[in-house]
Amino acid sequence: MSDTPFGFGLPPEEPEHGDEGKKKDPAGGGQGSGGQSGGPANPFAFGFPGAGAGGGDNPFAAMFGSLNPTDLGAAFQQLGQMLSYEGGPVNWDMAKQIARQTVSQGTQDGTKDASVGPSERAAVEEAVRLADLWLDGVTSLPSGAGTALAWSRAEWVEATLPAWQQLVDPVAERVGLAMGDVLPEEMQAMAGPLIGMMRSMGGAMFGQQIGQAIGVLAGEVVGSTDIGLPLGPAGKAALLPLNVEAFGKDLGVPKDEVRLYLALREAAHQRLFAHVPWLRSHLFGAVEGYARGIKVDTTKLEDVVGQFDPTHPEQLQEALQQGMFQPEDTAEQKAALARLETALALVEGWVDAVVHEAAKDRLTSADALRETLRRRRASGGPAEQTFATLIGLQLRPRRLRDASRLWASLTDARGLDSRDGLWAHPDMLPTASDLDDPDGFVHREQLDFSELDKMLGEAAKGRFGKGQDAKDQDTSGRDDDEDDTDK
């Protein structure tokens, strides 16, 4: 099957970066970001978790192939839910169910999800409290974490589903619209039931893909901001103790240091997203802008519709895997992708820089943990694989390192307030070309926005002041006239 979801193809890589960050097994075996033994390398692969070998290629074989009679009724009930779905482009009820099932299966190393105990919750709360205290000295942005939470993997799934819906729906909607547009208008009325079934099946299959991905990610992520986006509720810093322990297992670093370093990263993300109000909508809007540029190979889809056999609904799934949906090579599409990639690099680079500054003199393992996290990105961690398979985006480590170096240089040259002040407006942030020349951006003369604001304020005051004076004069005139009339 295809390595990318919904049949997406990745945009061409820059020659100097080649296959960096992409470790894929073309045979679909071994360990990929999917984290399931013997499963497909792509975390968005089809198939129900825990199903037989054929599950990755055929969700219906996965659903029915190894069921005993006791489970058959439940399977048919699930099939009925798939065919009767009439919601949006993704069946999110099914996605949630598949994600929870995936979590319950455990990760490849055999680790099962477990409820978080009181001692683990207390340890996370203390780590976030201390992290916020340390960050106070390295950034002018105040704390953004009103609450510190310790989540199980299942709790992470529940808490992040709304954000995933906002990310994925624009992409999936392009597919749903295309399914209804490929037939001539005069034929759509006659083919209504068939189109409705295809859309229901499409929503269910997207639900399977996304649910599988979210379930796999729940076994890897250590907090709510691992992919550089605020996936959890605002103001709530969260860590997953089970995954934090797995992350530090073979590092030879004390568990408390690992937890504290990851708490620093989570708390730093929370500060940024809490006090840069435009940032969340900027990032999610860039994803939506990119999704609008997805085009559909209507010729191939017309062939599928013309030959679709309702008794073999897996044909629709096969069509989704055959390169039907590709990013459109337009100026708008390229701009949306560049805007998202640069913004994510700036977010991760800022977090990397401030966390390193806060930890370098306090944690003996700070450098090692920093490099481990960078390598995790380069070798296909959650952020790399999720974005690469979802929307064709790769957050390249080169961009991350350049962004981190730029923020660190800004700190040295201009201080904390000036560095963090650049987040006041998206137009003030470094661009992709600035990441190529961090020193040039740091030492470039910057426009004094405070003077500009002062000028605009004075101009507005003068305009409204004159208007008020004129109004007062008119009012006085009317009052005098009225007085004269009364006399």
GROMACS .gro file of C-alpha atoms in nm:
model
  487
    1MET     CA    1   0.000   0.000   0.000
    2SER     CA    2   0.100   0.362  -0.032
    3ASP     CA    3   0.321   0.512   0.238
    4THR     CA    4   0.104   0.820   0.255
    5PRO     CA    5  -0.257   0.857   0.368
    6PHE     CA    6  -0.549   0.927   0.139
    7GLY     CA    7  -0.311   0.852  -0.150
    8PHE     CA    8  -0.110   1.170  -0.088
    9GLY     CA    9   0.234   1.202  -0.242
   10LEU     CA   10   0.508   1.393  -0.064
   11PRO     CA   11   0.649   1.700  -0.236
   12PRO     CA   12   1.000   1.664  -0.382
   13GLU     CA   13   1.281   1.683  -0.130
   14GLU     CA   14   1.562   1.932  -0.161
   15PRO     CA   15   1.866   1.748  -0.300
   16GLU     CA   16   2.087   1.831  -0.006
   17HIS     CA   17   1.840   1.681   0.238
   18GLY     CA   18   1.760   1.367   0.045
   19ASP     CA   19   1.583   1.115   0.262
   20GLU     CA   20   1.664   1.283   0.591
   21GLY     CA   21   1.408   1.201   0.854
   22LYS     CA   22   1.246   0.927   0.644
   23LYS     CA   23   1.310   0.568   0.745
   24LYS     CA   24   1.052   0.356   0.577
   25ASP     CA   25   1.024  -0.011   0.515
   26PRO     CA   26   0.876  -0.052   0.167
   27ALA     CA   27   0.757  -0.396   0.257
   28GLY     CA   28   0.555  -0.255   0.542
   29GLY     CA   29   0.724  -0.470   0.804
   30GLY     CA   30   0.945  -0.397   1.097
   31GLN     CA   31   0.918  -0.092   1.313
   32GLY     CA   32   0.815   0.243   1.178
   33SER     CA   33   0.640   0.526   1.340
   34GLY     CA   34   0.343   0.300   1.354
   35GLY     CA   35   0.488   0.129   1.656
   36GLN     CA   36   0.297  -0.197   1.594
   37SER     CA   37   0.487  -0.516   1.543
   38GLY     CA   38   0.457  -0.644   1.189
   39GLY     CA   39   0.236  -0.353   1.094
   40PRO     CA   40   0.279  -0.105   0.813
   41ALA     CA   41   0.553   0.154   0.847
   42ASN     CA   42   0.300   0.428   0.784
   43PRO     CA   43   0.115   0.517   1.106
   44PHE     CA   44  -0.190   0.608   0.898
   45ALA     CA   45  -0.218   0.256   0.754
   46PHE     CA   46  -0.562   0.104   0.718
   47GLY     CA   47  -0.676  -0.188   0.924
   48PHE     CA   48  -0.813  -0.255   1.266
   49PRO     CA   49  -0.560  -0.289   1.547
   50GLY     CA   50  -0.487  -0.641   1.649
   51ALA     CA   51  -0.627  -0.788   1.327
   52GLY     CA   52  -0.464  -1.052   1.116
   53ALA     CA   53  -0.196  -1.006   0.855
   54GLY     CA   54  -0.445  -0.901   0.591
   55GLY     CA   55  -0.580  -0.619   0.800
   56GLY     CA   56  -0.342  -0.359   0.667
   57ASP     CA   57  -0.466  -0.401   0.312
   58ASN     CA   58  -0.834  -0.468   0.367
   59PRO     CA   59  -1.026  -0.324   0.661
   60PHE     CA   60  -1.309  -0.568   0.602
   61ALA     CA   61  -1.079  -0.867   0.613
   62ALA     CA   62  -0.930  -0.716   0.925
   63MET     CA   63  -1.276  -0.674   1.070
   64PHE     CA   64  -1.414  -1.020   0.995
   65GLY     CA   65  -1.113  -1.241   0.919
   66SER     CA   66  -1.032  -1.366   1.267
   67LEU     CA   67  -1.357  -1.311   1.458
   68ASN     CA   68  -1.530  -1.576   1.659
   69PRO     CA   69  -1.911  -1.603   1.648
   70THR     CA   70  -1.943  -1.404   1.970
   71ASP     CA   71  -1.779  -1.102   1.806
   72LEU     CA   72  -1.957  -1.133   1.473
   73GLY     CA   73  -2.263  -0.937   1.587
   74ALA     CA   74  -2.046  -0.651   1.706
   75ALA     CA   75  -1.860  -0.651   1.375
   76PHE     CA   76  -2.182  -0.628   1.175
   77GLN     CA   77  -2.300  -0.350   1.404
   78GLN     CA   78  -1.978  -0.163   1.331
   79LEU     CA   79  -2.025  -0.214   0.957
   80GLY     CA   80  -2.376  -0.075   0.990
   81GLN     CA   81  -2.237   0.232   1.163
   82MET     CA   82  -1.993   0.280   0.878
   83LEU     CA   83  -2.263   0.266   0.611
   84SER     CA   84  -2.511   0.481   0.802
   85TYR     CA   85  -2.267   0.758   0.890
   86GLU     CA   86  -2.396   1.096   0.772
   87GLY     CA   87  -2.162   1.339   0.946
   88GLY     CA   88  -1.861   1.535   0.821
   89PRO     CA   89  -1.571   1.415   0.608
   90VAL     CA   90  -1.428   1.200   0.891
   91ASN     CA   91  -1.620   0.958   1.109
   92TRP     CA   92  -1.476   1.082   1.438
   93ASP     CA   93  -1.675   0.838   1.648
   94MET     CA   94  -1.499   0.559   1.465
   95ALA     CA   95  -1.165   0.739   1.487
   96LYS     CA   96  -1.201   0.760   1.864
   97GLN     CA   97  -1.298   0.394   1.886
   98ILE     CA   98  -1.004   0.280   1.673
   99ALA     CA   99  -0.763   0.502   1.867
  100ARG     CA  100  -0.879   0.356   2.198
  101GLN     CA  101  -0.849   0.003   2.059
  102THR     CA  102  -0.498   0.077   1.936
  103VAL     CA  103  -0.398   0.212   2.277
  104SER     CA  104  -0.539  -0.095   2.451
  105GLN     CA  105  -0.321  -0.321   2.233
  106GLY     CA  106  -0.006  -0.165   2.381
  107THR     CA  107   0.313  -0.062   2.206
  108GLN     CA  108   0.560  -0.286   2.025
  109ASP     CA  109   0.771  -0.334   2.337
  110GLY     CA  110   0.468  -0.479   2.513
  111THR     CA  111   0.397  -0.176   2.732
  112LYS     CA  112   0.027  -0.152   2.814
  113ASP     CA  113  -0.156   0.166   2.903
  114ALA     CA  114  -0.228   0.219   3.270
  115SER     CA  115  -0.407   0.469   3.490
  116VAL     CA  116  -0.187   0.736   3.642
  117GLY     CA  117  -0.139   0.700   4.015
  118PRO     CA  118  -0.131   0.977   4.278
  119SER     CA  119   0.249   0.969   4.314
  120GLU     CA  120   0.298   1.011   3.939
  121ARG     CA  121   0.052   1.300   3.928
  122ALA     CA  122   0.233   1.468   4.214
  123ALA     CA  123   0.569   1.421   4.040
  124VAL     CA  124   0.439   1.580   3.718
  125GLU     CA  125   0.284   1.872   3.905
  126GLU     CA  126   0.611   1.937   4.089
  127ALA     CA  127   0.815   1.911   3.766
  128VAL     CA  128   0.592   2.163   3.586
  129ARG     CA  129   0.600   2.399   3.886
  130LEU     CA  130   0.980   2.389   3.896
  131ALA     CA  131   1.003   2.419   3.516
  132ASP     CA  132   0.794   2.736   3.522
  133LEU     CA  133   1.016   2.878   3.794
  134TRP     CA  134   1.328   2.818   3.584
  135LEU     CA  135   1.167   2.959   3.269
  136ASP     CA  136   1.088   3.286   3.447
  137GLY     CA  137   1.456   3.376   3.419
  138VAL     CA  138   1.499   3.301   3.048
  139THR     CA  139   1.187   3.447   2.885
  140SER     CA  140   0.974   3.758   2.929
  141LEU     CA  141   0.658   3.558   2.856
  142PRO     CA  142   0.477   3.468   3.180
  143SER     CA  143   0.357   3.121   3.270
  144GLY     CA  144   0.090   2.978   3.043
  145ALA     CA  145   0.019   2.662   3.241
  146GLY     CA  146  -0.261   2.719   3.487
  147THR     CA  147  -0.285   2.345   3.548
  148ALA     CA  148  -0.037   2.057   3.537
  149LEU     CA  149  -0.182   1.720   3.434
  150ALA     CA  150  -0.055   1.364   3.418
  151TRP     CA  151  -0.233   1.171   3.143
  152SER     CA  152  -0.261   0.808   3.051
  153ARG     CA  153  -0.244   0.732   2.679
  154ALA     CA  154  -0.622   0.697   2.663
  155GLU     CA  155  -0.662   1.036   2.830
  156TRP     CA  156  -0.428   1.190   2.571
  157VAL     CA  157  -0.651   1.051   2.294
  158GLU     CA  158  -0.963   1.200   2.451
  159ALA     CA  159  -0.802   1.539   2.516
  160THR     CA  160  -0.647   1.587   2.170
  161LEU     CA  161  -0.932   1.470   1.944
  162PRO     CA  162  -1.081   1.821   1.900
  163ALA     CA  163  -0.748   1.954   1.772
  164TRP     CA  164  -0.704   1.659   1.537
  165GLN     CA  165  -1.050   1.724   1.400
  166GLN     CA  166  -0.956   2.082   1.322
  167LEU     CA  167  -0.637   1.967   1.151
  168VAL     CA  168  -0.771   1.677   0.947
  169ASP     CA  169  -1.121   1.780   0.841
  170PRO     CA  170  -1.007   2.036   0.579
  171VAL     CA  171  -0.792   1.772   0.409
  172ALA     CA  172  -1.056   1.500   0.419
  173GLU     CA  173  -1.327   1.739   0.302
  174ARG     CA  174  -1.149   1.773  -0.033
  175VAL     CA  175  -1.197   1.401  -0.089
  176GLY     CA  176  -1.561   1.402   0.013
  177LEU     CA  177  -1.646   1.688  -0.221
  178ALA     CA  178  -1.466   1.520  -0.508
  179MET     CA  179  -1.674   1.205  -0.466
  180GLY     CA  180  -1.992   1.398  -0.537
  181ASP     CA  181  -1.852   1.608  -0.821
  182VAL     CA  182  -1.715   1.345  -1.058
  183LEU     CA  183  -2.055   1.247  -1.199
  184PRO     CA  184  -2.247   1.473  -1.439
  185GLU     CA  185  -2.517   1.671  -1.261
  186GLU     CA  186  -2.799   1.489  -1.437
  187MET     CA  187  -2.663   1.155  -1.317
  188GLN     CA  188  -2.605   1.255  -0.955
  189ALA     CA  189  -2.973   1.229  -0.866
  190MET     CA  190  -2.994   0.873  -0.996
  191ALA     CA  191  -2.668   0.779  -0.829
  192GLY     CA  192  -2.760   0.947  -0.501
  193PRO     CA  193  -2.766   0.633  -0.285
  194LEU     CA  194  -2.434   0.516  -0.431
  195ILE     CA  195  -2.269   0.853  -0.375
  196GLY     CA  196  -2.407   0.859  -0.022
  197MET     CA  197  -2.265   0.514   0.045
  198MET     CA  198  -1.927   0.614  -0.094
  199ARG     CA  199  -1.917   0.922   0.125
  200SER     CA  200  -2.012   0.719   0.428
  201MET     CA  201  -1.742   0.467   0.346
  202GLY     CA  202  -1.493   0.746   0.285
  203GLY     CA  203  -1.572   0.901   0.623
  204ALA     CA  204  -1.532   0.562   0.790
  205MET     CA  205  -1.203   0.489   0.618
  206PHE     CA  206  -1.065   0.828   0.710
  207GLY     CA  207  -1.182   0.756   1.062
  208GLN     CA  208  -0.987   0.429   1.060
  209GLN     CA  209  -0.672   0.597   0.933
  210ILE     CA  210  -0.682   0.887   1.175
  211GLY     CA  211  -0.785   0.668   1.467
  212GLN     CA  212  -0.498   0.430   1.400
  213ALA     CA  213  -0.253   0.721   1.379
  214ILE     CA  214  -0.375   0.887   1.696
  215GLY     CA  215  -0.364   0.557   1.883
  216VAL     CA  216  -0.006   0.493   1.772
  217LEU     CA  217   0.103   0.847   1.859
  218ALA     CA  218  -0.049   0.804   2.205
  219GLY     CA  219   0.216   0.538   2.264
  220GLU     CA  220   0.501   0.773   2.166
  221VAL     CA  221   0.425   1.130   2.270
  222VAL     CA  222   0.543   1.257   2.608
  223GLY     CA  223   0.317   1.563   2.636
  224SER     CA  224   0.048   1.770   2.466
  225THR     CA  225   0.280   1.970   2.237
  226ASP     CA  226   0.514   1.709   2.088
  227ILE     CA  227   0.428   1.797   1.728
  228GLY     CA  228   0.471   2.170   1.780
  229LEU     CA  229   0.099   2.241   1.796
  230PRO     CA  230  -0.128   2.293   2.098
  231LEU     CA  231  -0.320   1.968   2.080
  232GLY     CA  232  -0.455   1.979   2.434
  233PRO     CA  233  -0.682   2.223   2.618
  234ALA     CA  234  -0.547   2.576   2.659
  235GLY     CA  235  -0.354   2.646   2.974
  236LYS     CA  236  -0.304   2.281   3.069
  237ALA     CA  237   0.050   2.147   3.065
  238ALA     CA  238   0.039   1.768   3.041
  239LEU     CA  239   0.290   1.485   3.051
  240LEU     CA  240   0.236   1.112   3.000
  241PRO     CA  241   0.434   0.941   3.281
  242LEU     CA  242   0.433   0.602   3.109
  243ASN     CA  243   0.583   0.746   2.790
  244VAL     CA  244   0.824   0.971   2.980
  245GLU     CA  245   0.963   0.660   3.147
  246ALA     CA  246   0.989   0.479   2.813
  247PHE     CA  247   1.164   0.780   2.657
  248GLY     CA  248   1.437   0.784   2.921
  249LYS     CA  249   1.469   0.409   2.961
  250ASP     CA  250   1.799   0.356   2.777
  251LEU     CA  251   1.950   0.704   2.814
  252GLY     CA  252   2.133   0.647   3.140
  253VAL     CA  253   1.980   0.969   3.276
  254PRO     CA  254   1.803   0.989   3.614
  255LYS     CA  255   1.427   0.966   3.576
  256ASP     CA  256   1.371   1.293   3.760
  257GLU     CA  257   1.598   1.480   3.517
  258VAL     CA  258   1.420   1.335   3.214
  259ARG     CA  259   1.081   1.433   3.357
  260LEU     CA  260   1.199   1.783   3.444
  261TYR     CA  261   1.356   1.846   3.103
  262LEU     CA  262   1.038   1.735   2.926
  263ALA     CA  263   0.833   1.948   3.167
  264LEU     CA  264   1.046   2.246   3.064
  265ARG     CA  265   0.960   2.187   2.701
  266GLU     CA  266   0.590   2.146   2.775
  267ALA     CA  267   0.579   2.457   2.994
  268ALA     CA  268   0.770   2.661   2.733
  269HIS     CA  269   0.522   2.563   2.462
  270GLN     CA  270   0.235   2.660   2.692
  271ARG     CA  271   0.384   3.007   2.749
  272LEU     CA  272   0.417   3.068   2.379
  273PHE     CA  273   0.068   2.955   2.283
  274ALA     CA  274  -0.095   3.130   2.580
  275HIS     CA  275   0.064   3.471   2.523
  276VAL     CA  276   0.087   3.483   2.143
  277PRO     CA  277  -0.289   3.487   2.071
  278TRP     CA  278  -0.259   3.478   1.692
  279LEU     CA  279  -0.019   3.180   1.681
  280ARG     CA  280  -0.266   2.893   1.708
  281SER     CA  281  -0.496   3.027   1.435
  282HIS     CA  282  -0.190   3.106   1.220
  283LEU     CA  283  -0.066   2.747   1.235
  284PHE     CA  284  -0.404   2.579   1.193
  285GLY     CA  285  -0.495   2.827   0.920
  286ALA     CA  286  -0.180   2.734   0.729
  287VAL     CA  287  -0.284   2.368   0.743
  288GLU     CA  288  -0.628   2.459   0.610
  289GLY     CA  289  -0.474   2.676   0.339
  290TYR     CA  290  -0.258   2.389   0.229
  291ALA     CA  291  -0.557   2.154   0.226
  292ARG     CA  292  -0.749   2.387  -0.006
  293GLY     CA  293  -0.477   2.333  -0.263
  294ILE     CA  294  -0.521   1.956  -0.271
  295LYS     CA  295  -0.645   1.856  -0.614
  296VAL     CA  296  -0.815   1.534  -0.715
  297ASP     CA  297  -0.740   1.320  -1.017
  298THR     CA  298  -1.099   1.324  -1.137
  299THR     CA  299  -1.028   1.086  -1.426
  300LYS     CA  300  -0.918   0.815  -1.186
  301LEU     CA  301  -1.206   0.888  -0.950
  302GLU     CA  302  -1.456   0.871  -1.239
  303ASP     CA  303  -1.323   0.525  -1.323
  304VAL     CA  304  -1.372   0.418  -0.963
  305VAL     CA  305  -1.729   0.552  -0.950
  306GLY     CA  306  -1.816   0.392  -1.282
  307GLN     CA  307  -1.687   0.051  -1.176
  308PHE     CA  308  -1.778   0.065  -0.806
  309ASP     CA  309  -1.943  -0.252  -0.682
  310PRO     CA  310  -2.129  -0.205  -0.351
  311THR     CA  311  -2.061  -0.570  -0.268
  312HIS     CA  312  -1.687  -0.493  -0.273
  313PRO     CA  313  -1.652  -0.166  -0.081
  314GLU     CA  314  -1.280  -0.224  -0.036
  315GLN     CA  315  -1.242  -0.097  -0.395
  316LEU     CA  316  -1.289   0.255  -0.264
  317GLN     CA  317  -1.007   0.204  -0.015
  318GLU     CA  318  -0.777   0.076  -0.289
  319ALA     CA  319  -0.855   0.387  -0.494
  320LEU     CA  320  -0.762   0.609  -0.202
  321GLN     CA  321  -0.419   0.444  -0.197
  322GLN     CA  322  -0.333   0.485  -0.565
  323GLY     CA  323  -0.212   0.842  -0.578
  324MET     CA  324  -0.548   0.998  -0.652
  325PHE     CA  325  -0.491   1.299  -0.430
  326GLN     CA  326  -0.181   1.512  -0.481
  327PRO     CA  327  -0.066   1.854  -0.357
  328GLU     CA  328  -0.126   2.113  -0.628
  329ASP     CA  329   0.192   2.282  -0.749
  330THR     CA  330   0.066   2.640  -0.731
  331ALA     CA  331   0.210   2.957  -0.582
  332GLU     CA  332  -0.063   2.958  -0.316
  333GLN     CA  333   0.006   2.596  -0.222
  334LYS     CA  334   0.378   2.655  -0.196
  335ALA     CA  335   0.322   2.968   0.011
  336ALA     CA  336   0.093   2.785   0.255
  337LEU     CA  337   0.343   2.502   0.297
  338ALA     CA  338   0.635   2.742   0.344
  339ARG     CA  339   0.437   2.949   0.596
  340LEU     CA  340   0.350   2.641   0.802
  341GLU     CA  341   0.697   2.489   0.786
  342THR     CA  342   0.866   2.814   0.887
  343ALA     CA  343   0.620   2.885   1.169
  344LEU     CA  344   0.664   2.537   1.315
  345ALA     CA  345   1.041   2.569   1.294
  346LEU     CA  346   1.027   2.905   1.473
  347VAL     CA  347   0.807   2.763   1.750
  348GLU     CA  348   1.030   2.460   1.804
  349GLY     CA  349   1.346   2.666   1.771
  350TRP     CA  350   1.229   2.915   2.036
  351VAL     CA  351   1.134   2.633   2.274
  352ASP     CA  352   1.467   2.458   2.213
  353ALA     CA  353   1.662   2.778   2.281
  354VAL     CA  354   1.484   2.886   2.601
  355VAL     CA  355   1.476   2.535   2.746
  356HIS     CA  356   1.847   2.492   2.684
  357GLU     CA  357   1.918   2.824   2.850
  358ALA     CA  358   1.709   2.727   3.153
  359ALA     CA  359   1.853   2.376   3.188
  360LYS     CA  360   2.219   2.397   3.087
  361ASP     CA  361   2.351   2.505   3.429
  362ARG     CA  362   2.098   2.306   3.632
  363LEU     CA  363   2.075   1.963   3.468
  364THR     CA  364   2.394   1.768   3.404
  365SER     CA  365   2.225   1.580   3.121
  366ALA     CA  366   2.075   1.887   2.948
  367ASP     CA  367   2.297   1.865   2.640
  368ALA     CA  368   2.240   1.492   2.599
  369LEU     CA  369   1.864   1.525   2.634
  370ARG     CA  370   1.856   1.813   2.389
  371GLU     CA  371   2.043   1.614   2.125
  372THR     CA  372   1.830   1.305   2.186
  373LEU     CA  373   1.516   1.503   2.113
  374ARG     CA  374   1.669   1.651   1.799
  375ARG     CA  375   1.768   1.306   1.674
  376ARG     CA  376   1.421   1.181   1.754
  377ARG     CA  377   1.285   1.436   1.510
  378ALA     CA  378   1.544   1.353   1.245
  379SER     CA  379   1.479   0.979   1.262
  380GLY     CA  380   1.104   1.002   1.226
  381GLY     CA  381   0.945   1.082   1.559
  382PRO     CA  382   0.579   1.175   1.599
  383ALA     CA  383   0.610   1.524   1.450
  384GLU     CA  384   0.802   1.417   1.140
  385GLN     CA  385   0.588   1.119   1.049
  386THR     CA  386   0.251   1.266   1.140
  387PHE     CA  387   0.292   1.578   0.929
  388ALA     CA  388   0.471   1.399   0.647
  389THR     CA  389   0.186   1.151   0.609
  390LEU     CA  390  -0.099   1.388   0.688
  391ILE     CA  391  -0.026   1.690   0.470
  392GLY     CA  392   0.308   1.622   0.300
  393LEU     CA  393   0.502   1.841   0.543
  394GLN     CA  394   0.842   1.765   0.689
  395LEU     CA  395   0.971   1.976   0.977
  396ARG     CA  396   1.336   1.935   0.882
  397PRO     CA  397   1.592   1.927   1.163
  398ARG     CA  398   1.806   2.175   0.967
  399ARG     CA  399   1.530   2.432   0.996
  400LEU     CA  400   1.488   2.355   1.365
  401ARG     CA  401   1.858   2.401   1.437
  402ASP     CA  402   1.873   2.722   1.235
  403ALA     CA  403   1.571   2.861   1.419
  404SER     CA  404   1.718   2.769   1.758
  405ARG     CA  405   2.047   2.937   1.668
  406LEU     CA  406   1.864   3.248   1.551
  407TRP     CA  407   1.667   3.282   1.876
  408ALA     CA  408   1.981   3.227   2.083
  409SER     CA  409   2.166   3.492   1.884
  410LEU     CA  410   1.878   3.736   1.929
  411THR     CA  411   1.898   3.681   2.305
  412ASP     CA  412   2.267   3.766   2.311
  413ALA     CA  413   2.231   4.070   2.084
  414ARG     CA  414   1.903   4.226   2.198
  415GLY     CA  415   1.797   4.065   2.527
  416LEU     CA  416   1.491   3.869   2.632
  417ASP     CA  417   1.231   4.143   2.591
  418SER     CA  418   1.335   4.232   2.237
  419ARG     CA  419   1.360   3.867   2.134
  420ASP     CA  420   1.020   3.770   2.270
  421GLY     CA  421   0.870   4.095   2.143
  422LEU     CA  422   0.900   3.962   1.789
  423TRP     CA  423   0.603   3.734   1.864
  424ALA     CA  424   0.378   4.041   1.888
  425HIS     CA  425   0.283   4.013   1.521
  426PRO     CA  426   0.350   3.751   1.250
  427ASP     CA  427   0.501   4.014   1.021
  428MET     CA  428   0.776   4.077   1.275
  429LEU     CA  429   0.895   3.715   1.284
  430PRO     CA  430   1.195   3.587   1.090
  431THR     CA  431   1.119   3.444   0.747
  432ALA     CA  432   1.247   3.130   0.576
  433SER     CA  433   1.527   3.334   0.416
  434ASP     CA  434   1.618   3.470   0.760
  435LEU     CA  435   1.667   3.113   0.880
  436ASP     CA  436   1.927   3.077   0.606
  437ASP     CA  437   2.111   3.382   0.742
  438PRO     CA  438   2.041   3.409   1.117
  439ASP     CA  439   2.327   3.652   1.180
  440GLY     CA  440   2.199   3.883   0.908
  441PHE     CA  441   1.856   3.898   1.070
  442VAL     CA  442   1.997   3.952   1.419
  443HIS     CA  443   2.211   4.250   1.320
  444ARG     CA  444   1.974   4.402   1.066
  445GLU     CA  445   1.822   4.738   1.156
  446GLN     CA  446   1.468   4.673   1.272
  447LEU     CA  447   1.175   4.911   1.228
  448ASP     CA  448   1.079   5.077   1.555
  449PHE     CA  449   0.714   4.970   1.578
  450SER     CA  450   0.663   5.169   1.899
  451GLU     CA  451   0.724   5.495   1.710
  452LEU     CA  452   0.489   5.385   1.434
  453ASP     CA  453   0.217   5.304   1.687
  454LYS     CA  454   0.268   5.644   1.851
  455MET     CA  455   0.229   5.824   1.518
  456LEU     CA  456  -0.086   5.630   1.431
  457GLY     CA  457  -0.229   5.696   1.776
  458GLU     CA  458  -0.168   6.070   1.750
  459ALA     CA  459  -0.320   6.082   1.403
  460ALA     CA  460  -0.631   5.897   1.524
  461LYS     CA  461  -0.659   6.122   1.827
  462GLY     CA  462  -0.634   6.434   1.613
  463ARG     CA  463  -0.897   6.313   1.369
  464PHE     CA  464  -1.145   6.213   1.638
  465GLY     CA  465  -1.066   6.527   1.837
  466LYS     CA  466  -1.155   6.752   1.546
  467GLY     CA  467  -1.471   6.557   1.488
  468GLN     CA  468  -1.569   6.595   1.850
  469ASP     CA  469  -1.501   6.971   1.842
  470ALA     CA  470  -1.721   7.010   1.536
  471LYS     CA  471  -1.994   6.808   1.702
  472ASP     CA  472  -1.977   7.023   2.013
  473GLN     CA  473  -2.002   7.337   1.801
  474ASP     CA  474  -2.304   7.204   1.614
  475THR     CA  475  -2.467   7.107   1.939
  476SER     CA  476  -2.400   7.452   2.084
  477GLY     CA  477  -2.546   7.612   1.777
  478ARG     CA  478  -2.861   7.403   1.798
  479ASP     CA  479  -2.898   7.482   2.166
  480ASP     CA  480  -2.870   7.856   2.100
  481ASP     CA  481  -3.129   7.838   1.824
  482GLU     CA  482  -3.364   7.644   2.044
  483ASP     CA  483  -3.317   7.900   2.320
  484ASP     CA  484  -3.393   8.181   2.078
  485THR     CA  485  -3.704   8.002   1.959
  486ASP     CA  486  -3.824   7.954   2.312
  487LYS     CA  487  -3.775   8.320   2.376
   0.00000   0.00000   0.00000
